[in-house]
Amino acid sequence: KQEVTQIPAALSVPEGENLVLNCSFTDSAIYNLQWFRQDPGKGLTSLLLIQSSQREQTSGRLNASLDKSSGRSTLYIAASQPGDSATYLCAVRRNTGGFKTIFGAGTRLFVKA
Amino acid sequence: EAQVTQNPRYLITVTGKKLTVTCSQNMNHEYMSWYRQDPGLGLRQIYYSMNVEVTDKGDVPEGYKVSRKEKRNFPLILESPSPNQTSLYFCASSLSMAKRGGNTEAFFGQGTRLTVV
């Protein structure tokens, strides 16, 4: 059974710092991995999608990497800003035994001005 | 504008009264799914659909029904709601996994906050 874990559960950093959020999964048979941002009481905003054949994706200050063999993905945020404060979620879509999507519990990020 | 639309956004109902939460997308996506989000449990998939007339259970399907008669719509049905179904519900859509090389980025609706008393 696929399990997705995100570490750390919460993170507080000063503005301007570069930071890394981690996502690990137990079954490497994935179709894609997607990173989302969620603000309190709001919906999910897609940040980056990595297909299983890709190693990384970049968008602005964000870079996501994928290592299927080790079951890991990282989301790198450069020069963090207070507006980056939110919960970051990773989601893995399986490609065997059905096409379920499994979410991690998220990392709650607070960037201090 | 590409979007996933859920209705209603907020709903308070009583135990046992059947209800339907609608979900519609305008991106011609084959894959649609429903999730519930609960404090401490995160987002869990209820049901998903790979295409019209094709649905399958997620991790927490008990107490829910879905149908996929048209590509754009994927309603979530609670035949007899109970208080433990009080939650924040999200619908999402994307291109199907069956297409190689396609962008399978998932788009989410704004959520439906359901309270069952």
PDB file of C-alpha atoms in Angstrom:
ATOM      1  CA  LYS A   1       0.000   0.000   0.000  1.00  0.00           C
ATOM      2  CA  GLN A   2       1.325   3.404  -0.968  1.00  0.00           C
ATOM      3  CA  GLU A   3       2.148   5.724   1.930  1.00  0.00           C
ATOM      4  CA  VAL A   4       3.272   9.309   1.547  1.00  0.00           C
ATOM      5  CA  THR A   5       5.178  11.098   4.308  1.00  0.00           C
ATOM      6  CA  GLN A   6       6.140  14.740   4.513  1.00  0.00           C
ATOM      7  CA  ILE A   7       8.888  16.054   6.716  1.00  0.00           C
ATOM      8  CA  PRO A   8       8.975  18.363   8.566  1.00  0.00           C
ATOM      9  CA  ALA A   9       5.372  18.717   9.677  1.00  0.00           C
ATOM     10  CA  ALA A  10       5.941  22.400  10.407  1.00  0.00           C
ATOM     11  CA  LEU A  11       8.691  24.870   9.665  1.00  0.00           C
ATOM     12  CA  SER A  12       9.318  28.473  10.677  1.00  0.00           C
ATOM     13  CA  VAL A  13      12.031  30.454   8.896  1.00  0.00           C
ATOM     14  CA  PRO A  14      13.080  34.090   8.574  1.00  0.00           C
ATOM     15  CA  GLU A  15      12.347  35.875   5.336  1.00  0.00           C
ATOM     16  CA  GLY A  16      14.970  35.398   2.629  1.00  0.00           C
ATOM     17  CA  GLU A  17      16.030  31.923   3.623  1.00  0.00           C
ATOM     18  CA  ASN A  18      16.241  29.086   1.102  1.00  0.00           C
ATOM     19  CA  LEU A  19      14.412  25.983   2.281  1.00  0.00           C
ATOM     20  CA  VAL A  20      13.687  22.381   1.347  1.00  0.00           C
ATOM     21  CA  LEU A  21      10.504  20.449   1.964  1.00  0.00           C
ATOM     22  CA  ASN A  22      10.624  16.681   1.778  1.00  0.00           C
ATOM     23  CA  CYS A  23       8.143  14.101   0.524  1.00  0.00           C
ATOM     24  CA  SER A  24       8.774  10.358   0.617  1.00  0.00           C
ATOM     25  CA  PHE A  25       6.671   7.496  -0.747  1.00  0.00           C
ATOM     26  CA  THR A  26       6.877   3.772  -0.176  1.00  0.00           C
ATOM     27  CA  ASP A  27       5.955   2.395  -3.614  1.00  0.00           C
ATOM     28  CA  SER A  28       8.034   3.567  -6.578  1.00  0.00           C
ATOM     29  CA  ALA A  29       5.340   2.538  -9.082  1.00  0.00           C
ATOM     30  CA  ILE A  30       3.992   6.045  -9.486  1.00  0.00           C
ATOM     31  CA  TYR A  31       2.615   7.874 -12.492  1.00  0.00           C
ATOM     32  CA  ASN A  32       3.277  11.371 -11.272  1.00  0.00           C
ATOM     33  CA  LEU A  33       3.936  13.471  -8.201  1.00  0.00           C
ATOM     34  CA  GLN A  34       2.406  16.880  -7.703  1.00  0.00           C
ATOM     35  CA  TRP A  35       3.136  19.636  -5.196  1.00  0.00           C
ATOM     36  CA  PHE A  36       0.333  21.881  -3.997  1.00  0.00           C
ATOM     37  CA  ARG A  37      -0.050  24.886  -1.788  1.00  0.00           C
ATOM     38  CA  GLN A  38      -3.042  25.343   0.504  1.00  0.00           C
ATOM     39  CA  ASP A  39      -3.882  28.511   2.408  1.00  0.00           C
ATOM     40  CA  PRO A  40      -6.023  28.191   5.549  1.00  0.00           C
ATOM     41  CA  GLY A  41      -9.632  27.368   4.713  1.00  0.00           C
ATOM     42  CA  LYS A  42      -8.925  27.519   0.992  1.00  0.00           C
ATOM     43  CA  GLY A  43      -8.593  25.139  -1.910  1.00  0.00           C
ATOM     44  CA  LEU A  44      -5.436  23.634  -3.355  1.00  0.00           C
ATOM     45  CA  THR A  45      -3.235  25.504  -5.797  1.00  0.00           C
ATOM     46  CA  SER A  46      -1.001  23.415  -8.035  1.00  0.00           C
ATOM     47  CA  LEU A  47       2.668  24.361  -7.858  1.00  0.00           C
ATOM     48  CA  LEU A  48       4.596  21.753  -9.825  1.00  0.00           C
ATOM     49  CA  LEU A  49       3.878  18.410 -11.469  1.00  0.00           C
ATOM     50  CA  ILE A  50       6.603  15.846 -12.127  1.00  0.00           C
ATOM     51  CA  GLN A  51       5.793  12.924 -14.399  1.00  0.00           C
ATOM     52  CA  SER A  52       7.437   9.619 -13.452  1.00  0.00           C
ATOM     53  CA  SER A  53       9.878   9.899 -16.371  1.00  0.00           C
ATOM     54  CA  GLN A  54      11.094  13.343 -15.257  1.00  0.00           C
ATOM     55  CA  ARG A  55      13.689  14.253 -12.629  1.00  0.00           C
ATOM     56  CA  GLU A  56      12.748  17.834 -11.846  1.00  0.00           C
ATOM     57  CA  GLN A  57      10.538  20.790 -12.646  1.00  0.00           C
ATOM     58  CA  THR A  58      11.048  24.489 -12.027  1.00  0.00           C
ATOM     59  CA  SER A  59       8.718  27.445 -11.745  1.00  0.00           C
ATOM     60  CA  GLY A  60      10.052  30.796 -10.603  1.00  0.00           C
ATOM     61  CA  ARG A  61      11.558  30.400  -7.123  1.00  0.00           C
ATOM     62  CA  LEU A  62      10.334  26.819  -6.863  1.00  0.00           C
ATOM     63  CA  ASN A  63      12.159  23.673  -7.901  1.00  0.00           C
ATOM     64  CA  ALA A  64      10.866  20.160  -7.378  1.00  0.00           C
ATOM     65  CA  SER A  65      12.917  17.018  -7.845  1.00  0.00           C
ATOM     66  CA  LEU A  66      11.928  13.370  -8.051  1.00  0.00           C
ATOM     67  CA  ASP A  67      13.982  10.276  -7.310  1.00  0.00           C
ATOM     68  CA  LYS A  68      11.721   7.286  -7.847  1.00  0.00           C
ATOM     69  CA  SER A  69      14.321   4.697  -6.922  1.00  0.00           C
ATOM     70  CA  SER A  70      14.691   6.134  -3.434  1.00  0.00           C
ATOM     71  CA  GLY A  71      11.042   7.140  -3.130  1.00  0.00           C
ATOM     72  CA  ARG A  72      11.750  10.825  -2.555  1.00  0.00           C
ATOM     73  CA  SER A  73      10.792  14.235  -3.816  1.00  0.00           C
ATOM     74  CA  THR A  74      11.957  17.607  -2.597  1.00  0.00           C
ATOM     75  CA  LEU A  75      10.474  21.054  -3.056  1.00  0.00           C
ATOM     76  CA  TYR A  76      13.070  23.791  -2.941  1.00  0.00           C
ATOM     77  CA  ILE A  77      11.901  27.340  -2.258  1.00  0.00           C
ATOM     78  CA  ALA A  78      14.465  30.050  -2.903  1.00  0.00           C
ATOM     79  CA  ALA A  79      14.516  33.400  -1.104  1.00  0.00           C
ATOM     80  CA  SER A  80      11.407  32.715   0.937  1.00  0.00           C
ATOM     81  CA  GLN A  81       8.850  35.500   1.486  1.00  0.00           C
ATOM     82  CA  PRO A  82       6.060  35.986   4.048  1.00  0.00           C
ATOM     83  CA  GLY A  83       3.571  35.332   1.222  1.00  0.00           C
ATOM     84  CA  ASP A  84       4.969  31.807   0.958  1.00  0.00           C
ATOM     85  CA  SER A  85       3.422  30.995   4.345  1.00  0.00           C
ATOM     86  CA  ALA A  86       0.961  28.147   3.724  1.00  0.00           C
ATOM     87  CA  THR A  87       0.672  24.390   3.946  1.00  0.00           C
ATOM     88  CA  TYR A  88       2.527  22.498   1.228  1.00  0.00           C
ATOM     89  CA  LEU A  89       1.171  19.132   0.148  1.00  0.00           C
ATOM     90  CA  CYS A  90       2.612  16.466  -2.085  1.00  0.00           C
ATOM     91  CA  ALA A  91       0.413  13.926  -3.858  1.00  0.00           C
ATOM     92  CA  VAL A  92       1.390  10.725  -5.607  1.00  0.00           C
ATOM     93  CA  ARG A  93      -0.735   9.091  -8.290  1.00  0.00           C
ATOM     94  CA  ARG A  94      -0.261   5.369  -8.603  1.00  0.00           C
ATOM     95  CA  ASN A  95      -0.028   3.452 -11.869  1.00  0.00           C
ATOM     96  CA  THR A  96      -0.535  -0.080 -10.578  1.00  0.00           C
ATOM     97  CA  GLY A  97      -3.457  -1.689  -8.824  1.00  0.00           C
ATOM     98  CA  GLY A  98      -5.717   1.194  -9.714  1.00  0.00           C
ATOM     99  CA  PHE A  99      -5.013   4.845 -10.196  1.00  0.00           C
ATOM    100  CA  LYS A 100      -5.537   6.229  -6.744  1.00  0.00           C
ATOM    101  CA  THR A 101      -4.016   9.471  -5.587  1.00  0.00           C
ATOM    102  CA  ILE A 102      -2.408   9.545  -2.142  1.00  0.00           C
ATOM    103  CA  PHE A 103      -1.611  12.775  -0.308  1.00  0.00           C
ATOM    104  CA  GLY A 104       0.967  13.448   2.344  1.00  0.00           C
ATOM    105  CA  ALA A 105      -0.118  15.177   5.541  1.00  0.00           C
ATOM    106  CA  GLY A 106       1.621  18.390   4.510  1.00  0.00           C
ATOM    107  CA  THR A 107       4.277  20.763   5.796  1.00  0.00           C
ATOM    108  CA  ARG A 108       3.011  23.938   7.425  1.00  0.00           C
ATOM    109  CA  LEU A 109       5.409  26.753   6.545  1.00  0.00           C
ATOM    110  CA  PHE A 110       5.641  30.104   8.300  1.00  0.00           C
ATOM    111  CA  VAL A 111       7.983  32.744   6.902  1.00  0.00           C
ATOM    112  CA  LYS A 112       8.690  35.555   9.337  1.00  0.00           C
ATOM    113  CA  ALA A 113       9.099  39.090   8.046  1.00  0.00           C
TER     114      ALA A 113
ATOM    115  CA  GLU B   1     -11.349  30.292 -17.737  1.00  0.00           C
ATOM    116  CA  ALA B   2     -10.329  26.714 -16.944  1.00  0.00           C
ATOM    117  CA  GLN B   3     -11.897  25.699 -13.679  1.00  0.00           C
ATOM    118  CA  VAL B   4     -13.471  23.076 -11.480  1.00  0.00           C
ATOM    119  CA  THR B   5     -16.733  24.245  -9.926  1.00  0.00           C
ATOM    120  CA  GLN B   6     -18.296  22.717  -6.841  1.00  0.00           C
ATOM    121  CA  ASN B   7     -21.709  23.480  -5.420  1.00  0.00           C
ATOM    122  CA  PRO B   8     -22.705  24.267  -2.811  1.00  0.00           C
ATOM    123  CA  ARG B   9     -19.718  25.830  -1.045  1.00  0.00           C
ATOM    124  CA  TYR B  10     -21.312  25.407   2.365  1.00  0.00           C
ATOM    125  CA  LEU B  11     -24.016  22.999   3.486  1.00  0.00           C
ATOM    126  CA  ILE B  12     -25.554  22.151   6.827  1.00  0.00           C
ATOM    127  CA  THR B  13     -27.878  19.172   6.835  1.00  0.00           C
ATOM    128  CA  VAL B  14     -29.456  16.667   9.193  1.00  0.00           C
ATOM    129  CA  THR B  15     -28.597  13.022   9.643  1.00  0.00           C
ATOM    130  CA  GLY B  16     -30.212  10.786   7.072  1.00  0.00           C
ATOM    131  CA  LYS B  17     -31.282  13.449   4.570  1.00  0.00           C
ATOM    132  CA  LYS B  18     -29.928  12.571   1.144  1.00  0.00           C
ATOM    133  CA  LEU B  19     -27.760  15.179  -0.489  1.00  0.00           C
ATOM    134  CA  THR B  20     -25.721  15.697  -3.632  1.00  0.00           C
ATOM    135  CA  VAL B  21     -22.633  17.840  -4.084  1.00  0.00           C
ATOM    136  CA  THR B  22     -22.076  18.736  -7.707  1.00  0.00           C
ATOM    137  CA  CYS B  23     -18.737  19.045  -9.493  1.00  0.00           C
ATOM    138  CA  SER B  24     -18.219  20.303 -13.013  1.00  0.00           C
ATOM    139  CA  GLN B  25     -15.065  20.953 -15.058  1.00  0.00           C
ATOM    140  CA  ASN B  26     -14.641  22.736 -18.379  1.00  0.00           C
ATOM    141  CA  MET B  27     -11.233  21.344 -19.407  1.00  0.00           C
ATOM    142  CA  ASN B  28     -12.409  18.147 -21.118  1.00  0.00           C
ATOM    143  CA  HIS B  29     -10.583  16.090 -18.487  1.00  0.00           C
ATOM    144  CA  GLU B  30     -11.190  12.367 -18.276  1.00  0.00           C
ATOM    145  CA  TYR B  31      -9.960  11.853 -14.695  1.00  0.00           C
ATOM    146  CA  MET B  32     -12.093  13.257 -11.885  1.00  0.00           C
ATOM    147  CA  SER B  33     -12.018  12.505  -8.196  1.00  0.00           C
ATOM    148  CA  TRP B  34     -13.434  13.418  -4.812  1.00  0.00           C
ATOM    149  CA  TYR B  35     -11.496  13.937  -1.579  1.00  0.00           C
ATOM    150  CA  ARG B  36     -12.326  14.736   1.972  1.00  0.00           C
ATOM    151  CA  GLN B  37     -10.030  16.703   4.226  1.00  0.00           C
ATOM    152  CA  ASP B  38     -10.125  16.295   7.985  1.00  0.00           C
ATOM    153  CA  PRO B  39      -7.850  17.773  10.668  1.00  0.00           C
ATOM    154  CA  GLY B  40      -5.040  15.380  11.491  1.00  0.00           C
ATOM    155  CA  LEU B  41      -5.987  13.009   8.646  1.00  0.00           C
ATOM    156  CA  GLY B  42      -5.164  15.140   5.622  1.00  0.00           C
ATOM    157  CA  LEU B  43      -6.724  14.643   2.219  1.00  0.00           C
ATOM    158  CA  ARG B  44      -8.128  11.216   1.478  1.00  0.00           C
ATOM    159  CA  GLN B  45      -9.534  10.073  -1.827  1.00  0.00           C
ATOM    160  CA  ILE B  46     -13.169   8.933  -1.763  1.00  0.00           C
ATOM    161  CA  TYR B  47     -13.850   7.918  -5.373  1.00  0.00           C
ATOM    162  CA  TYR B  48     -12.289   8.563  -8.721  1.00  0.00           C
ATOM    163  CA  SER B  49     -13.336   8.171 -12.337  1.00  0.00           C
ATOM    164  CA  MET B  50     -11.048   7.479 -15.255  1.00  0.00           C
ATOM    165  CA  ASN B  51     -13.707   8.369 -17.813  1.00  0.00           C
ATOM    166  CA  VAL B  52     -17.448   8.366 -18.480  1.00  0.00           C
ATOM    167  CA  GLU B  53     -19.158   5.371 -16.855  1.00  0.00           C
ATOM    168  CA  VAL B  54     -15.858   4.276 -15.237  1.00  0.00           C
ATOM    169  CA  THR B  55     -15.611   4.813 -11.482  1.00  0.00           C
ATOM    170  CA  ASP B  56     -13.543   3.194  -8.739  1.00  0.00           C
ATOM    171  CA  LYS B  57     -13.154   3.375  -4.995  1.00  0.00           C
ATOM    172  CA  GLY B  58     -10.513   5.462  -3.317  1.00  0.00           C
ATOM    173  CA  ASP B  59      -9.389   4.903   0.261  1.00  0.00           C
ATOM    174  CA  VAL B  60     -12.569   6.024   2.059  1.00  0.00           C
ATOM    175  CA  PRO B  61     -15.607   5.200  -0.132  1.00  0.00           C
ATOM    176  CA  GLU B  62     -17.988   3.989   2.598  1.00  0.00           C
ATOM    177  CA  GLY B  63     -21.167   6.051   2.784  1.00  0.00           C
ATOM    178  CA  TYR B  64     -20.680   7.737  -0.585  1.00  0.00           C
ATOM    179  CA  LYS B  65     -21.813   7.162  -4.144  1.00  0.00           C
ATOM    180  CA  VAL B  66     -20.734   8.750  -7.389  1.00  0.00           C
ATOM    181  CA  SER B  67     -21.810   8.680 -10.998  1.00  0.00           C
ATOM    182  CA  ARG B  68     -20.140   9.740 -14.208  1.00  0.00           C
ATOM    183  CA  LYS B  69     -22.765  10.009 -16.933  1.00  0.00           C
ATOM    184  CA  GLU B  70     -21.112  12.929 -18.651  1.00  0.00           C
ATOM    185  CA  LYS B  71     -17.459  13.827 -19.004  1.00  0.00           C
ATOM    186  CA  ARG B  72     -17.763  17.235 -17.372  1.00  0.00           C
ATOM    187  CA  ASN B  73     -19.789  16.269 -14.287  1.00  0.00           C
ATOM    188  CA  PHE B  74     -18.962  14.057 -11.316  1.00  0.00           C
ATOM    189  CA  PRO B  75     -21.519  14.429  -8.511  1.00  0.00           C
ATOM    190  CA  LEU B  76     -20.929  13.076  -5.005  1.00  0.00           C
ATOM    191  CA  ILE B  77     -23.994  11.544  -3.386  1.00  0.00           C
ATOM    192  CA  LEU B  78     -24.531  10.933   0.315  1.00  0.00           C
ATOM    193  CA  GLU B  79     -27.593   8.698   0.530  1.00  0.00           C
ATOM    194  CA  SER B  80     -27.891   8.864   4.322  1.00  0.00           C
ATOM    195  CA  PRO B  81     -25.403  11.372   5.747  1.00  0.00           C
ATOM    196  CA  SER B  82     -24.055  10.854   9.237  1.00  0.00           C
ATOM    197  CA  PRO B  83     -22.161  13.236  11.547  1.00  0.00           C
ATOM    198  CA  ASN B  84     -18.858  11.468  10.790  1.00  0.00           C
ATOM    199  CA  GLN B  85     -19.192  12.724   7.220  1.00  0.00           C
ATOM    200  CA  THR B  86     -18.835  16.293   8.422  1.00  0.00           C
ATOM    201  CA  SER B  87     -15.780  17.432   6.499  1.00  0.00           C
ATOM    202  CA  LEU B  88     -14.307  19.666   3.819  1.00  0.00           C
ATOM    203  CA  TYR B  89     -14.791  18.065   0.402  1.00  0.00           C
ATOM    204  CA  PHE B  90     -12.776  18.723  -2.731  1.00  0.00           C
ATOM    205  CA  CYS B  91     -13.363  17.721  -6.314  1.00  0.00           C
ATOM    206  CA  ALA B  92     -10.461  17.570  -8.774  1.00  0.00           C
ATOM    207  CA  SER B  93      -9.918  16.836 -12.448  1.00  0.00           C
ATOM    208  CA  SER B  94      -7.017  16.118 -14.784  1.00  0.00           C
ATOM    209  CA  LEU B  95      -6.207  14.410 -18.044  1.00  0.00           C
ATOM    210  CA  SER B  96      -6.392  10.656 -17.737  1.00  0.00           C
ATOM    211  CA  MET B  97      -3.333   8.549 -16.975  1.00  0.00           C
ATOM    212  CA  ALA B  98      -3.964   6.700 -20.228  1.00  0.00           C
ATOM    213  CA  LYS B  99      -2.504   9.472 -22.360  1.00  0.00           C
ATOM    214  CA  ARG B 100       1.251   9.378 -22.777  1.00  0.00           C
ATOM    215  CA  GLY B 101       3.060  12.667 -22.803  1.00  0.00           C
ATOM    216  CA  GLY B 102       0.008  14.578 -21.671  1.00  0.00           C
ATOM    217  CA  ASN B 103       0.071  17.029 -18.811  1.00  0.00           C
ATOM    218  CA  THR B 104      -1.767  15.273 -16.021  1.00  0.00           C
ATOM    219  CA  GLU B 105      -1.745  18.217 -13.651  1.00  0.00           C
ATOM    220  CA  ALA B 106      -4.720  18.050 -11.276  1.00  0.00           C
ATOM    221  CA  PHE B 107      -6.960  21.070 -10.776  1.00  0.00           C
ATOM    222  CA  PHE B 108      -9.047  21.426  -7.645  1.00  0.00           C
ATOM    223  CA  GLY B 109     -12.366  23.046  -6.905  1.00  0.00           C
ATOM    224  CA  GLN B 110     -12.737  25.536  -4.049  1.00  0.00           C
ATOM    225  CA  GLY B 111     -14.189  23.009  -1.672  1.00  0.00           C
ATOM    226  CA  THR B 112     -17.532  22.253  -0.027  1.00  0.00           C
ATOM    227  CA  ARG B 113     -17.760  22.499   3.734  1.00  0.00           C
ATOM    228  CA  LEU B 114     -20.385  19.990   4.866  1.00  0.00           C
ATOM    229  CA  THR B 115     -21.795  19.802   8.379  1.00  0.00           C
ATOM    230  CA  VAL B 116     -24.114  16.938   9.310  1.00  0.00           C
ATOM    231  CA  VAL B 117     -25.989  17.420  12.585  1.00  0.00           C
TER     232      VAL B 117
END
